[in-house]
CSV table of C-alpha atoms and ligand atoms in Angstrom, one decimal:
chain,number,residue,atom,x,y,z
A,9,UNK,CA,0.0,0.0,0.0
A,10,UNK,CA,1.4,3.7,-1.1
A,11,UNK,CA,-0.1,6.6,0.8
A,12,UNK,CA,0.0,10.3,-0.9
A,13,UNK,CA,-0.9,13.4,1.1
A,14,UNK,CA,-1.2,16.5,-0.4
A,15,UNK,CA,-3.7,19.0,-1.6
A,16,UNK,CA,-6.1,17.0,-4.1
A,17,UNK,CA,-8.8,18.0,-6.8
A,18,UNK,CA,-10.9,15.8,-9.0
A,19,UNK,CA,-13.6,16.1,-11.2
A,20,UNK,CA,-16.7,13.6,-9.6
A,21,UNK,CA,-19.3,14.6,-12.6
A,22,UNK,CA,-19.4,16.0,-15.7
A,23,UNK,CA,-23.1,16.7,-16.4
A,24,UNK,CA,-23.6,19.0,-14.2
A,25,UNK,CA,-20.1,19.6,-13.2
A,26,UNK,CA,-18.8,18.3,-10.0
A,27,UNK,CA,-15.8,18.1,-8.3
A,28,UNK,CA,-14.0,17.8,-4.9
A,29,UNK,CA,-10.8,19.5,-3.4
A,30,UNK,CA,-8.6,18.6,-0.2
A,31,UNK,CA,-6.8,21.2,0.9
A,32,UNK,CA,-4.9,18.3,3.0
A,33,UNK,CA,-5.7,14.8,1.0
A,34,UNK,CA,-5.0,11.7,1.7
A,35,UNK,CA,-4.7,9.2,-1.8
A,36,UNK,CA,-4.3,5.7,-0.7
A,37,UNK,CA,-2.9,3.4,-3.6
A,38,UNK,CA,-2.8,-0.5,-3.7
A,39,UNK,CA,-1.8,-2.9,-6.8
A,40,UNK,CA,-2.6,0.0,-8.9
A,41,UNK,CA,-5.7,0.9,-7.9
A,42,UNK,CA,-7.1,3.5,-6.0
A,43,UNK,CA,-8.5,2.4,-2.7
A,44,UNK,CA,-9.1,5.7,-0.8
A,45,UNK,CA,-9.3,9.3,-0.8
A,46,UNK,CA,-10.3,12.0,1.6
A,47,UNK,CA,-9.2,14.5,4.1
A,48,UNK,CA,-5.9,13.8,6.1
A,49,UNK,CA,-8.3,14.4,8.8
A,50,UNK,CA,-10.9,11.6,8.3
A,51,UNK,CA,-7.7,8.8,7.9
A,52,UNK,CA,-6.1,10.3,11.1
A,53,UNK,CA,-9.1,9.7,13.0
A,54,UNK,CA,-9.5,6.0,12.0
A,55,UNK,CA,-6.3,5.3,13.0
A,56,UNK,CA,-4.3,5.9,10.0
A,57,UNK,CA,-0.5,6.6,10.3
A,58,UNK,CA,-0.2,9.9,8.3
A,59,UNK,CA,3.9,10.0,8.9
A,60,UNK,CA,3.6,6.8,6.3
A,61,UNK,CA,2.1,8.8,3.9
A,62,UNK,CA,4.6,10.4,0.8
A,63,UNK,CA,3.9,14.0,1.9
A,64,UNK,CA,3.6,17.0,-0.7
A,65,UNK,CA,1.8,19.8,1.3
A,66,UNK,CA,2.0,22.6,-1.3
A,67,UNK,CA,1.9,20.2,-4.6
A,68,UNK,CA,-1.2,19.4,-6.0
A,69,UNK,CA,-2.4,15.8,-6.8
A,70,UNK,CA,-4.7,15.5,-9.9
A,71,UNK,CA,-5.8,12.4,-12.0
A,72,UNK,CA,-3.6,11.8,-15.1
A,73,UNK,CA,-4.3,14.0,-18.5
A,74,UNK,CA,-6.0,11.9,-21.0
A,75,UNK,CA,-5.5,12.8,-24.4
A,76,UNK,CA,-8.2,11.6,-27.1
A,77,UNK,CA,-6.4,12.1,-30.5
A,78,UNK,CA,-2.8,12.3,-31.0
A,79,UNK,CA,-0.3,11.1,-33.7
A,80,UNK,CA,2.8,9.0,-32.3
A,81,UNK,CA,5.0,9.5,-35.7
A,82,UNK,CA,4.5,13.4,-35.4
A,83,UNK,CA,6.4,14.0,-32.3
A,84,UNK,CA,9.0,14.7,-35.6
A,85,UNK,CA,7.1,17.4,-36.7
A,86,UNK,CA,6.0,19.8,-34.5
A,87,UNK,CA,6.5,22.9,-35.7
A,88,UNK,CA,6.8,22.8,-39.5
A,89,UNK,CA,5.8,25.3,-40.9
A,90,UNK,CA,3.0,25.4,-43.5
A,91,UNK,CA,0.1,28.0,-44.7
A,92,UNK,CA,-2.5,24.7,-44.4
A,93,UNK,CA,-3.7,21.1,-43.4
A,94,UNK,CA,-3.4,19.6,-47.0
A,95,UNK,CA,0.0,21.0,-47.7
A,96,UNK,CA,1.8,20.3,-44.4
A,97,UNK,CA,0.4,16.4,-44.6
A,98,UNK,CA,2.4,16.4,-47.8
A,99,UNK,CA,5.3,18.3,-47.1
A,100,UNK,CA,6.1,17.0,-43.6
A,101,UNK,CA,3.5,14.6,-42.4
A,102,UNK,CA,3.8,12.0,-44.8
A,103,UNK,CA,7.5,12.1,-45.4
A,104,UNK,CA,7.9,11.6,-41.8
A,105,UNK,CA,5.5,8.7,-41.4
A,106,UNK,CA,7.6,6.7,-44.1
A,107,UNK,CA,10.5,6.6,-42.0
A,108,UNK,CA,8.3,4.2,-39.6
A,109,UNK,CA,8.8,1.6,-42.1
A,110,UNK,CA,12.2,1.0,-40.6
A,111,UNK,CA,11.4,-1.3,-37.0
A,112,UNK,CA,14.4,0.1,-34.6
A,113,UNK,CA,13.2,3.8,-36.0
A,114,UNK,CA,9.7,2.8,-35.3
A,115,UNK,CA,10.5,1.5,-32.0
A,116,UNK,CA,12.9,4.4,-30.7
A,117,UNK,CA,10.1,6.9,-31.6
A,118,UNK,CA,7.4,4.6,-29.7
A,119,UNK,CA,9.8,5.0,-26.8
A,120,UNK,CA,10.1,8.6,-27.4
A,121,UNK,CA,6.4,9.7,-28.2
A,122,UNK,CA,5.9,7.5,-25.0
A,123,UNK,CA,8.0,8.9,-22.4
A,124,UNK,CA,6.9,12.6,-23.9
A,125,UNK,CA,3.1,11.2,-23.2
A,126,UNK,CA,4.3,11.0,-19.6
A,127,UNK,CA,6.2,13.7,-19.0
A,128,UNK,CA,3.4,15.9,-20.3
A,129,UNK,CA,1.5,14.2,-17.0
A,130,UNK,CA,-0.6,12.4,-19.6
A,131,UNK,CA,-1.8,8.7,-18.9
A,132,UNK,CA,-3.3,7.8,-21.3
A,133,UNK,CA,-3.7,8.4,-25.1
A,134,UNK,CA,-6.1,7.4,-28.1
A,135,UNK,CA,-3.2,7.3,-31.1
A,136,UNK,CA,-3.0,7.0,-34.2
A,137,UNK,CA,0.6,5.6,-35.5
A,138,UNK,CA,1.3,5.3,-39.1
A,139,UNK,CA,0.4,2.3,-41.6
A,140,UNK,CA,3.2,0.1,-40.8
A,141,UNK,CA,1.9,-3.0,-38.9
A,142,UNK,CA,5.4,-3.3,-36.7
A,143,UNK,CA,5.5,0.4,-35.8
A,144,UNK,CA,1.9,-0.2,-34.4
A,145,UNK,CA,3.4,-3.1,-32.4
A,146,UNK,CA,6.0,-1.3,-31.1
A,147,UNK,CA,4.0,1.5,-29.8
A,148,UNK,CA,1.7,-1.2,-27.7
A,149,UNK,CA,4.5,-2.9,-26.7
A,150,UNK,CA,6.4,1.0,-25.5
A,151,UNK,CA,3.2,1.2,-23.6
A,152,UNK,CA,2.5,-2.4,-21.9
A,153,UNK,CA,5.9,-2.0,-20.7
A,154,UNK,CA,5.2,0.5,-18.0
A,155,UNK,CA,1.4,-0.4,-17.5
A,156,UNK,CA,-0.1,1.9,-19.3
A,157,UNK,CA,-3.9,2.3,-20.5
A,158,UNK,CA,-3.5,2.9,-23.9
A,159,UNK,CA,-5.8,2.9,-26.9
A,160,UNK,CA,-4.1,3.0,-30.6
A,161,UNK,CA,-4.3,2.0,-34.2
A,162,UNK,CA,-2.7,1.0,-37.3
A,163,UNK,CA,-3.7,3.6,-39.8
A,164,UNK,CA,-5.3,2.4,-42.8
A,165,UNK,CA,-5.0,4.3,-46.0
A,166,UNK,CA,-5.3,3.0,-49.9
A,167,UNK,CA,-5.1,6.5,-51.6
A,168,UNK,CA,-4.2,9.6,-52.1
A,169,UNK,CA,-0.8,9.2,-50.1
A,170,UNK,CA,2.9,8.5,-50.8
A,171,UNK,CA,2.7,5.0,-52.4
A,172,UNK,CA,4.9,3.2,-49.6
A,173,UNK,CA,2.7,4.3,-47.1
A,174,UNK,CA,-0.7,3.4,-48.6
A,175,UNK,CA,-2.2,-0.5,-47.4
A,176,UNK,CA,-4.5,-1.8,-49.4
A,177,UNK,CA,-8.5,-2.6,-48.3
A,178,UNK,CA,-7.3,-6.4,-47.6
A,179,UNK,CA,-4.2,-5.6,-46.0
A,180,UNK,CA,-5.2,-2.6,-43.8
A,181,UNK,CA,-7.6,-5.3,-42.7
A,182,UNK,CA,-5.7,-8.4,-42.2
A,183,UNK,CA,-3.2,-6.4,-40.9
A,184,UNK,CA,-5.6,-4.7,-38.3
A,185,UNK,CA,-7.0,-8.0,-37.1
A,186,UNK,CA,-3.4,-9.2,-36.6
A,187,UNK,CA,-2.8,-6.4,-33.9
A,188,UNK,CA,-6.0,-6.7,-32.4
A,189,UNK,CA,-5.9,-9.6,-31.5
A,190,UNK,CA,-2.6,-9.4,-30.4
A,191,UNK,CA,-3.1,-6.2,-28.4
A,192,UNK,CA,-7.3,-6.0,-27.5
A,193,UNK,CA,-7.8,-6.5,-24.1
A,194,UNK,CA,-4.5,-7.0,-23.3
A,195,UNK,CA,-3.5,-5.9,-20.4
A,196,UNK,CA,-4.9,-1.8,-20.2
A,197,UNK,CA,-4.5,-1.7,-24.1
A,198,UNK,CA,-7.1,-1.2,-26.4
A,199,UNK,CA,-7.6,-0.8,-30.2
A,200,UNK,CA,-8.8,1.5,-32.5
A,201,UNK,CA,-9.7,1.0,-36.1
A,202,UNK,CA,-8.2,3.9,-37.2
A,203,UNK,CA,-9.0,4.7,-41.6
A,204,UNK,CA,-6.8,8.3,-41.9
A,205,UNK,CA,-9.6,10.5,-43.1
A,206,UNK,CA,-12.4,9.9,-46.0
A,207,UNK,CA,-9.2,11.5,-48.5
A,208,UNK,CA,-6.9,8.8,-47.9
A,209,UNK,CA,-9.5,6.1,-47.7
A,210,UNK,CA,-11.5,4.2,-50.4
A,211,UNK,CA,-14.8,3.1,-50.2
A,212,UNK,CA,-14.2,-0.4,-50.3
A,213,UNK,CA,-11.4,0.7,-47.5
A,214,UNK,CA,-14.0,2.4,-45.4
A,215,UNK,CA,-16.3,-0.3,-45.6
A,216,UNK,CA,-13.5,-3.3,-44.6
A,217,UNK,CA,-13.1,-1.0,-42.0
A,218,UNK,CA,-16.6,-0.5,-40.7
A,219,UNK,CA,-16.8,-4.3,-40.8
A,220,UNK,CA,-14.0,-4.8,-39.0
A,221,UNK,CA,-15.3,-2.7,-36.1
A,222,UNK,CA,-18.6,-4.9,-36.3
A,223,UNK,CA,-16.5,-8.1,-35.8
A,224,UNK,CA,-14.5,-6.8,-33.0
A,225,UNK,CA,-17.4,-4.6,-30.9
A,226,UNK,CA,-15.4,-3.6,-28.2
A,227,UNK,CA,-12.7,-1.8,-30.0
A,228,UNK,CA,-12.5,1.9,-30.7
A,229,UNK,CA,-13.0,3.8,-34.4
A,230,UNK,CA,-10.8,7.2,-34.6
A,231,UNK,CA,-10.3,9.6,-37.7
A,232,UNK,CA,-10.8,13.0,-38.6
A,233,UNK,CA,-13.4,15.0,-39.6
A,234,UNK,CA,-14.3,18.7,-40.8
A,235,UNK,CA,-10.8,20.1,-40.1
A,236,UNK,CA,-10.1,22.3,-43.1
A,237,UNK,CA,-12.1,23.9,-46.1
A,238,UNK,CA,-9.7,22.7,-48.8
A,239,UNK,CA,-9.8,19.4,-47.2
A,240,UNK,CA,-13.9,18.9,-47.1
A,241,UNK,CA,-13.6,20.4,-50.8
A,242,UNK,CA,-11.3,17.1,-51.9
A,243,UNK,CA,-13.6,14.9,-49.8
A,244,UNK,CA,-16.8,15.6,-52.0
A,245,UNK,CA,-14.4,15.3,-55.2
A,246,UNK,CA,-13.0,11.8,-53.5
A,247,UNK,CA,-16.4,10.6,-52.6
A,248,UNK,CA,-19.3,12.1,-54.7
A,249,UNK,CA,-22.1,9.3,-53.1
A,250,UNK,CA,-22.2,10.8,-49.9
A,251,UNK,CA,-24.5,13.8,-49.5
A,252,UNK,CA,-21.6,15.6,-46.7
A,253,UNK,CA,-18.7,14.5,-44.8
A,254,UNK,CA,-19.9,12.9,-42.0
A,255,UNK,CA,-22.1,10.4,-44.6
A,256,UNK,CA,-18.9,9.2,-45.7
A,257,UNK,CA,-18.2,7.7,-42.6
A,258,UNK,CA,-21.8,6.8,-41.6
A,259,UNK,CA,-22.2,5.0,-45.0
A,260,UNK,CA,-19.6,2.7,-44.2
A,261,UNK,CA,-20.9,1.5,-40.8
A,262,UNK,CA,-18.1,3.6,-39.1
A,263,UNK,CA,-20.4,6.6,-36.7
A,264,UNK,CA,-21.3,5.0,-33.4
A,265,UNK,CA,-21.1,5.7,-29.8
A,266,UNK,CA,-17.3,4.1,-29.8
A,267,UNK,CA,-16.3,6.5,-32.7
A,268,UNK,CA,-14.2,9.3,-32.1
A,269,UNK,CA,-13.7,11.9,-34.7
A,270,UNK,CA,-11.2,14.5,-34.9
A,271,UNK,CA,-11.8,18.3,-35.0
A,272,UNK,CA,-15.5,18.6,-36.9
A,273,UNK,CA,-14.8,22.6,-37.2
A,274,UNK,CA,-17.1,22.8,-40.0
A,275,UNK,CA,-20.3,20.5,-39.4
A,276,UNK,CA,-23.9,21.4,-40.7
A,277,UNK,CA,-26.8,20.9,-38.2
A,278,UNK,CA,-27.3,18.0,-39.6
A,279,UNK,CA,-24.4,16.5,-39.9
A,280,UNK,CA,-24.0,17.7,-35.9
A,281,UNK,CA,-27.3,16.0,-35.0
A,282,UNK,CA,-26.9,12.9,-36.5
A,283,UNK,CA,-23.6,12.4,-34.6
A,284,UNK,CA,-25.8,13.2,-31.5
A,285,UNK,CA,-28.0,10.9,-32.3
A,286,UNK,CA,-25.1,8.0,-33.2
A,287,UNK,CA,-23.2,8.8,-30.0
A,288,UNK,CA,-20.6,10.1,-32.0
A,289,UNK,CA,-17.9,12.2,-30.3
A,290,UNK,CA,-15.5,15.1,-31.5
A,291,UNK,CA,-11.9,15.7,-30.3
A,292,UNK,CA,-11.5,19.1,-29.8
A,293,UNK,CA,-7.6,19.7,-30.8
A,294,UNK,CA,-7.6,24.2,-30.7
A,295,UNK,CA,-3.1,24.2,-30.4
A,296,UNK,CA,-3.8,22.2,-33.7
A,297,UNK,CA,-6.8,24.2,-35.3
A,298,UNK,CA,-4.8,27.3,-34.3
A,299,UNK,CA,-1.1,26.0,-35.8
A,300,UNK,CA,-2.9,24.8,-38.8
A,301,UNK,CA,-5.1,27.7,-39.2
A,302,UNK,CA,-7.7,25.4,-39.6
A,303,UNK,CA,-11.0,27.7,-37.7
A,304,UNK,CA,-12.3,28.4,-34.1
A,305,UNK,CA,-14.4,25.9,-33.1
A,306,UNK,CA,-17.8,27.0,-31.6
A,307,UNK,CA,-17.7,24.5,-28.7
A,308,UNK,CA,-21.3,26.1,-27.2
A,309,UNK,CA,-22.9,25.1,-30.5
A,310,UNK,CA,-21.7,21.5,-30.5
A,311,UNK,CA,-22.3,21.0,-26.7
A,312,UNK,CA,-25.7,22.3,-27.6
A,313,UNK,CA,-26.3,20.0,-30.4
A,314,UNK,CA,-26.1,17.6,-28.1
A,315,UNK,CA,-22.5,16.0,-28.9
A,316,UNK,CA,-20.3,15.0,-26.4
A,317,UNK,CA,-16.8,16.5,-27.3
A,318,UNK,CA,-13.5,15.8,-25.8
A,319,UNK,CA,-9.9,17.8,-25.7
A,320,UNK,CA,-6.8,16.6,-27.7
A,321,UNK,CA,-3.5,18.0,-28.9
A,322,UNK,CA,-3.3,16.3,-32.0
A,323,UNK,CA,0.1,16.5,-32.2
A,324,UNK,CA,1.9,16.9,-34.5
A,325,UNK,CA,-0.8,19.8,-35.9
A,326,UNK,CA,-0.9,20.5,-32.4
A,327,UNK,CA,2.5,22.0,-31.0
A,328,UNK,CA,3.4,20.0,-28.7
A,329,UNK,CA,2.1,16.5,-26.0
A,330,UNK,CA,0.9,19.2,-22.9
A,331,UNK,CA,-2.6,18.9,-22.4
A,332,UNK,CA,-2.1,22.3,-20.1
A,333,UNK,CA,-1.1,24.4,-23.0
A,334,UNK,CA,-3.8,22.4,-24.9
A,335,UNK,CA,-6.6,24.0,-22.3
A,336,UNK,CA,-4.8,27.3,-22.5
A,337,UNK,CA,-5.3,27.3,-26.4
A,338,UNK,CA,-8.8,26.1,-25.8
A,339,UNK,CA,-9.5,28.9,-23.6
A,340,UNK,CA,-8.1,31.6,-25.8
A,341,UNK,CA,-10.2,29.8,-29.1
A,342,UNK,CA,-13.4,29.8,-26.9
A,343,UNK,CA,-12.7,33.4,-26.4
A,344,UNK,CA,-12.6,34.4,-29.9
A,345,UNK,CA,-16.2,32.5,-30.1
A,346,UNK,CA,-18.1,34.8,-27.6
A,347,UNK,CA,-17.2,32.0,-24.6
A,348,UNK,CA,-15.3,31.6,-21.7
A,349,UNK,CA,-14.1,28.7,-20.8
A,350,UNK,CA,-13.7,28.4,-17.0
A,351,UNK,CA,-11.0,26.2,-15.8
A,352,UNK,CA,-12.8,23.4,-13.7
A,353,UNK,CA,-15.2,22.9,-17.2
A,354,UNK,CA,-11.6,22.9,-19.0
A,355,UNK,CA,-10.0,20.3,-16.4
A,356,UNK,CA,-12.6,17.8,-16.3
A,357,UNK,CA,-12.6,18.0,-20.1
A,358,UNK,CA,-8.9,16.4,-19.8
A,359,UNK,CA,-9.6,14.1,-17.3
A,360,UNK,CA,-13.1,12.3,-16.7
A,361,UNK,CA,-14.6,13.8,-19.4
A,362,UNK,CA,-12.3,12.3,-21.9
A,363,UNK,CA,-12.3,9.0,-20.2
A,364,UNK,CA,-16.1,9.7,-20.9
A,365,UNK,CA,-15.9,10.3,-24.4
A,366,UNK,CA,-13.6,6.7,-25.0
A,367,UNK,CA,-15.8,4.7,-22.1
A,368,UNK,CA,-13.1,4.2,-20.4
A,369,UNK,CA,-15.0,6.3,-16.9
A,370,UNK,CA,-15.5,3.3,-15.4
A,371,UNK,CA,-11.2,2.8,-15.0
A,372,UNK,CA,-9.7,5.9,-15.8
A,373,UNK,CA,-10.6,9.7,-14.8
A,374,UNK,CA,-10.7,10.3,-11.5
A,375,UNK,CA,-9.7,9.4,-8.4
A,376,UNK,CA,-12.7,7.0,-6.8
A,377,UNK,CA,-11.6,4.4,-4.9
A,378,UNK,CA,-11.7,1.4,-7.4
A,379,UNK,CA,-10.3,3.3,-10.3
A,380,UNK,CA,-6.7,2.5,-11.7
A,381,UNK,CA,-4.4,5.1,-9.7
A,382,UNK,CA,-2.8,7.2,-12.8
A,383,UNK,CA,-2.2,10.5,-11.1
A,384,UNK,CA,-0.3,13.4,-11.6
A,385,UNK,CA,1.6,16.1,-9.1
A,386,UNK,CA,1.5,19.8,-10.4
A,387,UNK,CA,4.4,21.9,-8.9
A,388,UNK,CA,6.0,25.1,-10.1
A,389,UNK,CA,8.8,25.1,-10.8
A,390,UNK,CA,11.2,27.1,-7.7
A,391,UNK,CA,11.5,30.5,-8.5
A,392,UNK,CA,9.5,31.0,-11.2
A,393,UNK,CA,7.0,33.6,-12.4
A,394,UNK,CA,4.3,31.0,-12.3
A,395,UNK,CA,5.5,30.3,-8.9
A,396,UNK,CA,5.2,33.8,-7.9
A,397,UNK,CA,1.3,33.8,-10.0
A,398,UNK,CA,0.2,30.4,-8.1
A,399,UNK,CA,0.6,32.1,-4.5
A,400,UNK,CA,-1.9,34.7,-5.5
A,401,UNK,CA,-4.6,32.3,-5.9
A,402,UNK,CA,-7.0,32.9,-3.7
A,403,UNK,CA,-9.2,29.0,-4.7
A,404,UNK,CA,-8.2,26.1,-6.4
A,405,UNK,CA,-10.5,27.2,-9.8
A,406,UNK,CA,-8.1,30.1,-10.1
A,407,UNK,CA,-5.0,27.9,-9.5
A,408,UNK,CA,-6.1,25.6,-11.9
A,409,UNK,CA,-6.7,28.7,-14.7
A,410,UNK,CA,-3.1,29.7,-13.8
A,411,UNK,CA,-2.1,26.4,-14.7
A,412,UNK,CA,-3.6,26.0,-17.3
A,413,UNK,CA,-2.8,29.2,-18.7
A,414,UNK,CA,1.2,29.3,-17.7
A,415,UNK,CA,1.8,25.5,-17.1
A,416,UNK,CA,3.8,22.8,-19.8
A,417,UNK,CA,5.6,20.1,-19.1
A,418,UNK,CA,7.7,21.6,-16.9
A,419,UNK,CA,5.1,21.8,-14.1
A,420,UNK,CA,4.4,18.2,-14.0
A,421,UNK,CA,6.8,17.2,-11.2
A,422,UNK,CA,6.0,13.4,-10.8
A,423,UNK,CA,3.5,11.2,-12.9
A,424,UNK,CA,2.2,8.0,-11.7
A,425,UNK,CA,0.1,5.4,-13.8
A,426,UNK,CA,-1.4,2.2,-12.0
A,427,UNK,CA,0.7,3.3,-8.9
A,428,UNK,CA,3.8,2.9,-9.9
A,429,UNK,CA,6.1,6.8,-10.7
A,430,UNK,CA,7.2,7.2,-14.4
A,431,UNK,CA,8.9,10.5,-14.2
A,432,UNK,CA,10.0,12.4,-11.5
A,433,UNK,CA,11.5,16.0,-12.2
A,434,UNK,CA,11.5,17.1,-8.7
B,512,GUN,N1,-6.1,14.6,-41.5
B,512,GUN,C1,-5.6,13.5,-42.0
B,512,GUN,N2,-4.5,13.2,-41.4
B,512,GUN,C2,-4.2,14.1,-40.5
B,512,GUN,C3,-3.2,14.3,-39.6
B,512,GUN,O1,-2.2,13.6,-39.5
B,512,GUN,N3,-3.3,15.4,-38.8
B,512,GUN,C4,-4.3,16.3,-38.9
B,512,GUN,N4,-4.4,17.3,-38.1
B,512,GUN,N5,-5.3,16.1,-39.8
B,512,GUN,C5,-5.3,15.0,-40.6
B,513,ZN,ZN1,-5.1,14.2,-36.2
């Protein structure tokens, strides 16, 4: 048994928002699990031995980041610069992605993208890798190594990209059902049947794909959707059936409640309440959608169509693995719209409402007794402006805007997933 006391916030409930602070916590940890949490007081009256407890007084504790849409390969191009989506997949992105053809590349980067995951204070991920089957493998295998809950995909794509990178409909199949039976369940992995986007897809590809899903119903679906103008334009060229972009995907059996699609900047009502009605959920990626100059989301509209929308940094579009900086750039887009987000909505966004949005509440999230103890300690760093910002706060809604609005990696002083400490800075 591992005992943590220190100040402690998690989110409880998303709808309506709910959440609970210690301002002197006690987070008791055992085989990876969390088996209780409350005030220093409460233990110390039951008899519990606080001088046992791993004491951090002015640190807070806070459940791991989750991340709901993020690209492994493109921790290798952050930061390229580009005037749009289309252009910087084919000047950078895809270029990039072929160099995962080569295993020990494939499986220093899984290594790499992992240990960035981590030292962003994030837990766990929904990822796309690249089209190579043993790049895939070593990203579950980077993961399952340190116990983490991880949910990723091979990437299918049959068109429309850089030869050696494109699968066929058979093999992006064959090879997908390879990996999930290896990976599915294993463990905390999970898969996701993850087609590219409708561009880089057939039909034939997005049907295998939609079929595959079928066969293995409790795996995930991730791709994109709605991102960029240009790109919607070459989706009605690519596929001239469907009546808009979403029908694409819900033609081919591939719109459901364990669907997660990223961005959806540019939805019509309908397409919006159909994904309501399907369960459907967006990624919300804003460091990507600003980098890109892909558009603002309006996140009031799409709450209010009824569509449950989660926060991702879609990295490499998105500038970097922080899902901090990825609230901060959230704020600052929902500003732009006429809204302001407040930090606790933002917060539970990265935590239990993400594990939401994937079904994963039930394990990940927060910090109930009986949930798998990924956890996180925010610190500033000694000295620092931020520092000198956080002892101003007069509640821990401000502190957590502060953070959100200052913090990186470099405030994430000790990440912990199923108990056990990944990265300690200080
Ligand atoms: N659409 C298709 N592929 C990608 C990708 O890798 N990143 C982003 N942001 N959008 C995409
Ligand atoms: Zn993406």
């Amino acid at each position: 048994m591992n005992a943590f006391r220190s100040r402690i916030v998690h989110v409880i409930e998303t709808a309506p928002l709910d959440w609970v602070y210690f301002e002197d916590g006690v987070l008791l940890v055992q085989d990876g699990i969390v088996r209780d949490i409350g005030p220093a007081e409460r233990f110390e009256k039951e008899g519990f031995d606080l001088s046992q407890c791993d004491w951090r007084p002015n640190d807070l504790l806070i459940p791991g980041f989750i991340d709901t849409h993020v690209h492994s390969p493109q921790i290798d191009v952050i930061a390229s610069w580009s005037p749009r989506l289309l252009d910087w997949l084919d000047r950078y992105t895809f270029p990039a992605e072929l160099k995962f053809a080569d295993e020990a590349y494939a499986t220093a980067a899984a290594d790499d993208f992992i240990n960035g995951l981590l030292a962003a204070g994030t837990t766990t991920a929904m990822v796309f890798v690249t089209s190579f089957l043993a790049a895939t493998d070593a990203l579950f295998e980077a993961a399952r190594m340190r116990g983490m809950r991880l949910i990723a995909g091979k990437v299918l794509m049959d068109q429309n990209v850089p030869a050696a990178l494109c699968d066929t409909a058979q093999q992006g199949v064959d090879d997908s059902r390879y990996l999930i039976e290896k990976w599915h369940g294993k463990d905390r992995l999970g898969y996701a049947v993850s087609p590219r986007f409708a561009i880089s897809s057939s039909r034939a590809q997005l049907r295998a794909a939609g079929d595959l899903f079928r066969e293995f119903p409790g795996t995930w679906i991730q791709t994109h959707l709605s991102e960029d103008r240009e790109e919607i334009a070459r989706v009605r060229e690519v596929h001239p059936y469907a009546r808009d972009y979403l029908d694409v995907y819900e033609q081919n059996g591939l719109v459901n409640d364990r669907a997660v699609f990223g961005h959806g900047l540019y939805l019509s009502d309908s397409e919006l309440e159909r994904l309501a009605t399907a369960g459907g959920k967006l990624a919300f990626c804003p460091s990507s959608n600003l980098f890109l100059g892909s558009g603002l989301l309006d996140m009031e509209r799409i709450r209010s169509a009824g569509v449950d929308i989660s926060i991702a940094t879609d990295v490499g579009g998105g500038t970097g693995l922080s899902m901090l900086k990825t609230l901060g750039d959230a704020y600052k887009v929902c500003q732009l719209r006429g809204y302001s987000l407040e930090a606790m909505d933002a917060f539970a966004m990265a935590t239990l409402g993400n594990a939401r949005a994937m079904g994963l509440d039930s394990c990940i999230g927060n910090l109930e007794p009986g949930k798998e103890a990924d956890f996180i300690f925010l610190s500033p760093p000694d000295g620092s402006i931020l520092g000198r910002r956080l002892d101003l706060c007069l509640s821990v809604e401000e502190e957590l805007f502060v953070y959100m609005m200052l913090g990186d990696e470099g405030v994430i002083s000790e990440t912990f997933v199923g108990g056990r400490t990944m990265k300690r800075i200080r």
